[in-house]
Short mmCIF file of C-alpha atoms in Angstrom, two decimals:
data_model
loop_
_atom_site.label_atom_id
_atom_site.label_comp_id
_atom_site.label_asym_id
_atom_site.label_seq_id
_atom_site.Cartn_x
_atom_site.Cartn_y
_atom_site.Cartn_z
CA UNK U 1 126.77 -3.60 171.66
CA UNK U 2 128.69 0.22 172.24
CA UNK U 3 130.33 0.83 173.45
CA UNK U 4 130.11 3.61 176.77
CA UNK U 5 131.91 7.08 174.59
CA UNK U 6 134.44 7.38 177.96
CA UNK U 7 135.99 4.13 177.07
CA UNK U 8 136.07 4.67 173.76
CA UNK U 9 138.75 7.89 175.09
CA UNK U 10 140.08 5.76 177.27
CA UNK U 11 141.11 3.67 175.05
CA UNK U 12 142.87 7.03 172.23
CA UNK U 13 144.15 8.41 174.21
CA UNK U 14 144.89 11.19 171.33
CA UNK U 15 141.45 11.60 170.74
CA UNK U 16 140.39 11.26 174.23
CA UNK U 17 143.29 14.43 174.05
CA UNK U 18 140.98 16.24 171.34
CA UNK U 19 137.99 16.08 172.98
CA UNK U 20 138.81 17.51 175.57
CA UNK U 21 140.58 19.99 175.05
CA UNK U 22 139.73 23.45 176.43
CA UNK U 23 137.28 25.31 174.23
CA UNK U 24 139.37 28.46 174.93
CA UNK U 25 143.26 26.56 173.17
CA UNK U 26 141.84 26.35 168.94
CA UNK U 27 138.29 27.75 168.54
CA UNK U 28 137.38 30.97 171.34
CA UNK U 29 138.27 34.01 169.30
CA UNK U 30 142.54 36.03 170.19
CA UNK U 31 141.70 38.58 171.99
CA UNK U 32 142.26 41.29 170.07
CA UNK U 33 139.25 40.05 167.28
CA UNK U 34 136.86 39.61 170.62
CA UNK U 35 137.97 43.13 171.65
CA UNK U 36 136.97 43.87 168.83
CA UNK U 37 133.50 42.48 168.41
CA UNK U 38 132.32 44.91 171.21
CA UNK U 39 133.58 48.45 168.85
CA UNK U 40 131.91 47.97 166.15
CA UNK U 41 132.73 51.74 165.03
CA UNK U 42 137.11 51.01 166.05
CA UNK U 43 139.35 49.67 163.08
CA UNK U 44 139.65 45.71 163.94
CA UNK U 45 143.59 45.99 162.66
CA UNK U 46 143.73 50.22 165.18
CA UNK U 47 143.26 47.17 167.81
CA UNK U 48 144.79 43.84 167.22
CA UNK U 49 147.82 46.47 166.67
CA UNK U 50 147.15 47.50 169.99
CA UNK U 51 146.75 44.27 171.90
CA UNK U 52 150.23 43.22 170.27
CA UNK U 53 151.63 46.84 171.42
CA UNK U 54 150.22 45.91 174.91
CA UNK U 55 150.92 41.94 176.06
CA UNK U 56 154.83 42.23 175.39
CA UNK U 57 155.25 45.00 176.50
CA UNK U 58 153.40 42.77 179.79
CA UNK U 59 156.54 40.64 178.61
CA UNK U 60 159.29 43.22 179.13
CA UNK U 61 159.42 42.45 183.25
CA UNK U 62 156.36 45.06 183.34
CA UNK U 63 153.13 45.04 186.90
CA UNK U 64 150.84 42.79 183.90
CA UNK U 65 147.89 45.38 182.60
CA UNK U 66 143.87 43.91 182.99
CA UNK U 67 142.51 47.63 181.01
CA UNK U 68 143.68 48.55 178.25
CA UNK U 69 142.66 51.97 176.49
CA UNK U 70 142.40 52.29 171.73
CA UNK U 71 142.81 55.88 170.70
CA UNK U 72 143.01 56.48 166.98
CA UNK U 73 144.11 59.25 165.49
CA UNK U 74 143.09 58.20 162.12
CA UNK U 75 139.24 59.05 163.49
CA UNK U 76 137.95 62.96 163.94
CA UNK U 77 137.73 64.40 167.15
CA UNK U 78 133.75 65.00 166.51
CA UNK U 79 132.97 61.53 166.53
CA UNK U 80 133.71 58.87 169.52
CA UNK U 81 137.34 57.24 169.32
CA UNK U 82 138.49 56.54 172.38
CA UNK U 83 137.99 52.65 173.78
CA UNK U 84 137.97 51.17 177.19
CA UNK U 85 138.45 47.27 177.66
CA UNK U 86 138.73 44.97 180.44
CA UNK U 87 140.75 42.93 178.55
CA UNK U 88 140.65 39.43 181.59
CA UNK U 89 136.82 39.87 180.98
CA UNK U 90 135.90 41.18 177.39
CA UNK U 91 133.94 43.46 177.92
CA UNK U 92 134.17 47.27 176.76
CA UNK U 93 134.08 49.67 179.81
CA UNK U 94 133.43 53.43 177.95
CA UNK U 95 133.53 54.52 174.24
CA UNK U 96 134.90 58.08 174.09
CA UNK U 97 135.12 62.07 172.34
CA UNK U 98 138.71 62.42 173.14
CA UNK U 99 140.54 65.87 172.38
CA UNK U 100 144.12 65.87 170.73
CA UNK U 101 146.62 68.74 170.13
CA UNK U 102 145.96 72.49 169.26
CA UNK U 103 148.81 71.54 167.29
CA UNK U 104 148.24 68.85 166.10
CA UNK U 105 145.34 69.39 164.00
CA UNK U 106 142.09 70.96 163.27
CA UNK U 107 138.79 68.75 163.51
CA UNK U 108 141.50 65.76 161.84
CA UNK U 109 145.18 65.86 163.72
CA UNK U 110 147.55 64.72 161.14
CA UNK U 111 151.38 65.72 163.33
CA UNK U 112 152.75 64.25 166.54
CA UNK U 113 155.70 65.27 168.31
CA UNK U 114 157.21 64.62 171.39
CA UNK U 115 158.79 67.81 171.92
CA UNK U 116 157.95 70.36 174.96
CA UNK U 117 155.30 72.76 174.08
CA UNK U 118 155.14 71.45 171.25
CA UNK U 119 150.77 71.06 171.57
CA UNK U 120 150.15 68.06 169.67
CA UNK U 121 149.49 64.93 170.19
CA UNK U 122 151.83 61.51 170.77
CA UNK U 123 151.32 58.49 169.25
CA UNK U 124 152.16 55.23 170.24
CA UNK U 125 151.92 52.83 174.11
CA UNK U 126 152.23 54.75 177.07
CA UNK U 127 151.26 52.92 180.20
CA UNK U 128 149.36 54.91 183.52
CA UNK U 129 150.41 55.52 186.69
CA UNK U 130 149.42 57.97 189.61
CA UNK U 131 146.35 60.40 189.58
CA UNK U 132 146.54 64.44 191.13
CA UNK U 133 144.46 66.96 190.79
CA UNK U 134 145.50 70.30 189.09
CA UNK U 135 144.47 72.78 186.91
CA UNK U 136 142.53 70.12 185.25
CA UNK U 137 140.86 68.69 187.81
CA UNK U 138 141.51 64.77 188.59
CA UNK U 139 143.95 63.61 186.05
CA UNK U 140 145.75 60.76 184.80
CA UNK U 141 149.89 60.53 184.45
CA UNK U 142 151.32 58.78 181.76
CA UNK U 143 154.71 57.70 181.21
CA UNK U 144 154.94 57.30 177.70
CA UNK U 145 157.24 53.32 176.88
CA UNK U 146 158.51 54.12 172.89
CA UNK U 147 161.93 56.04 173.34
CA UNK U 148 161.54 59.51 170.79
CA UNK U 149 158.29 58.52 170.65
CA UNK U 150 156.27 59.13 173.34
CA UNK U 151 159.08 59.39 176.16
CA UNK U 152 159.28 62.84 177.14
CA UNK U 153 155.38 62.39 177.93
CA UNK U 154 155.85 62.31 182.18
CA UNK U 155 157.65 65.71 181.08
CA UNK U 156 155.43 67.71 178.83
CA UNK U 157 152.48 66.85 181.60
CA UNK U 158 150.55 64.64 179.17
CA UNK U 159 147.28 63.33 181.25
CA UNK U 160 144.05 62.58 180.76
CA UNK U 161 142.10 65.25 181.84
CA UNK U 162 138.50 66.30 182.00
CA UNK U 163 137.90 69.50 179.67
CA UNK U 164 134.95 70.64 179.00
CA UNK U 165 135.75 71.98 175.53
CA UNK U 166 134.95 67.70 174.93
CA UNK U 167 131.26 67.37 174.69
CA UNK U 168 128.31 65.93 171.66
CA UNK U 169 126.88 68.75 171.60
CA UNK U 170 130.41 71.15 170.14
CA UNK U 171 131.28 68.23 167.60
CA UNK U 172 128.09 68.49 166.54
CA UNK U 173 127.77 72.83 166.10
CA UNK U 174 130.91 73.13 164.22
CA UNK U 175 132.13 69.24 163.27
CA UNK U 176 134.76 69.28 166.33
CA UNK U 177 135.86 69.64 169.74
CA UNK U 178 138.07 71.82 170.88
CA UNK U 179 141.48 70.86 171.66
CA UNK U 180 143.81 70.30 173.88
CA UNK U 181 148.35 71.41 174.45
CA UNK U 182 148.77 67.40 173.87
CA UNK U 183 146.61 66.02 176.64
CA UNK U 184 143.64 62.96 175.54
CA UNK U 185 141.41 65.50 177.42
CA UNK U 186 137.60 63.45 177.44
CA UNK U 187 134.37 64.85 178.71
CA UNK U 188 134.33 66.04 182.85
CA UNK U 189 130.96 64.12 182.96
CA UNK U 190 132.80 60.22 182.53
CA UNK U 191 136.32 61.73 183.59
CA UNK U 192 136.44 60.56 186.91
CA UNK U 193 135.19 56.76 186.25
CA UNK U 194 137.04 56.86 182.89
CA UNK U 195 140.48 57.79 184.72
CA UNK U 196 140.50 55.63 187.67
CA UNK U 197 139.37 52.45 185.92
CA UNK U 198 142.09 53.24 183.59
CA UNK U 199 145.36 54.67 187.39
CA UNK U 200 147.45 52.53 188.29
CA UNK U 201 149.45 50.51 184.81
CA UNK U 202 147.34 50.70 182.78
CA UNK U 203 147.56 50.06 179.12
CA UNK U 204 146.49 53.83 176.65
CA UNK U 205 147.85 53.60 172.99
CA UNK U 206 147.43 56.09 170.24
CA UNK U 207 147.63 55.26 167.14
CA UNK U 208 147.61 56.94 163.56
CA UNK U 209 149.22 55.39 160.61
CA UNK U 210 152.16 57.45 160.50
CA UNK U 211 154.66 55.30 158.13
CA UNK U 212 158.21 55.52 160.18
CA UNK U 213 156.22 55.30 163.87
CA UNK U 214 154.52 51.53 162.25
CA UNK U 215 158.33 50.88 160.47
CA UNK U 216 160.91 52.57 163.76
CA UNK U 217 157.95 50.81 166.86
CA UNK U 218 159.70 48.38 169.13
CA UNK U 219 156.62 47.58 170.42
CA UNK U 220 154.75 46.84 167.34
CA UNK U 221 157.02 44.13 166.18
CA UNK U 222 157.42 42.58 168.94
CA UNK U 223 158.82 38.26 169.10
CA UNK U 224 158.12 35.71 170.49
CA UNK U 225 158.09 38.81 173.86
CA UNK U 226 161.86 40.63 172.95
CA UNK U 227 161.69 43.44 171.84
CA UNK U 228 162.72 44.62 168.14
CA UNK U 229 165.60 47.05 167.77
CA UNK U 230 164.48 50.73 166.04
CA UNK U 231 166.10 51.21 163.28
CA UNK U 232 168.67 53.89 163.93
CA UNK U 233 166.98 57.52 163.51
CA UNK U 234 163.96 56.24 162.42
CA UNK U 235 162.12 55.97 166.07
CA UNK U 236 163.63 60.26 167.03
CA UNK U 237 161.95 61.32 163.28
CA UNK U 238 158.81 59.72 163.79
CA UNK U 239 158.19 61.83 167.16
CA UNK U 240 160.05 64.82 166.57
#
């Protein structure tokens, strides 16, 4: 006589526990893998770093975030290099062009700074703040979370805003889009919706393969929810 499956599982507690184990516990992708599949043009390694940094920040007593923006400054400005994800529902909300600072480079950005009046972009992890309407229209303030790397973002007015010089036509003709004074400017057509998706405590991760920053970032070296201590002097040099 063949015994019913439920009876068999009841008589074998370990087997039963394994059988009814939630799919997400073993078979589902990690968040980084899932987001990378949503954005095939993005570097999966960069997405993974962004997820790690964001998750680390959220274990430090800060408010939870359900949106993550990833900027890959290693890509030329003529290509989409900004992705905004809904990390709860695992959806890609935006894939966009984004400007870098005029002193960060021409078509490609290679130089980054945390210094006032540097007119350069900053790397690292940011948490978004409030919105306002200024000379560049509807804009989103960001708090830089990495000392010596981007923690002067508020004082420098490094914000997300729309800009006419961010457009596909210019990218095709000139081989690059226009440049900002350090802000991650986006197309005016989508600026308002993108800002609304990211306002109020969401995460923004700006990447470039800067060895000093990668080696020293607290958030990229987070272990078991604890921030790592940066190597003395390294973080400040990366943001100089």
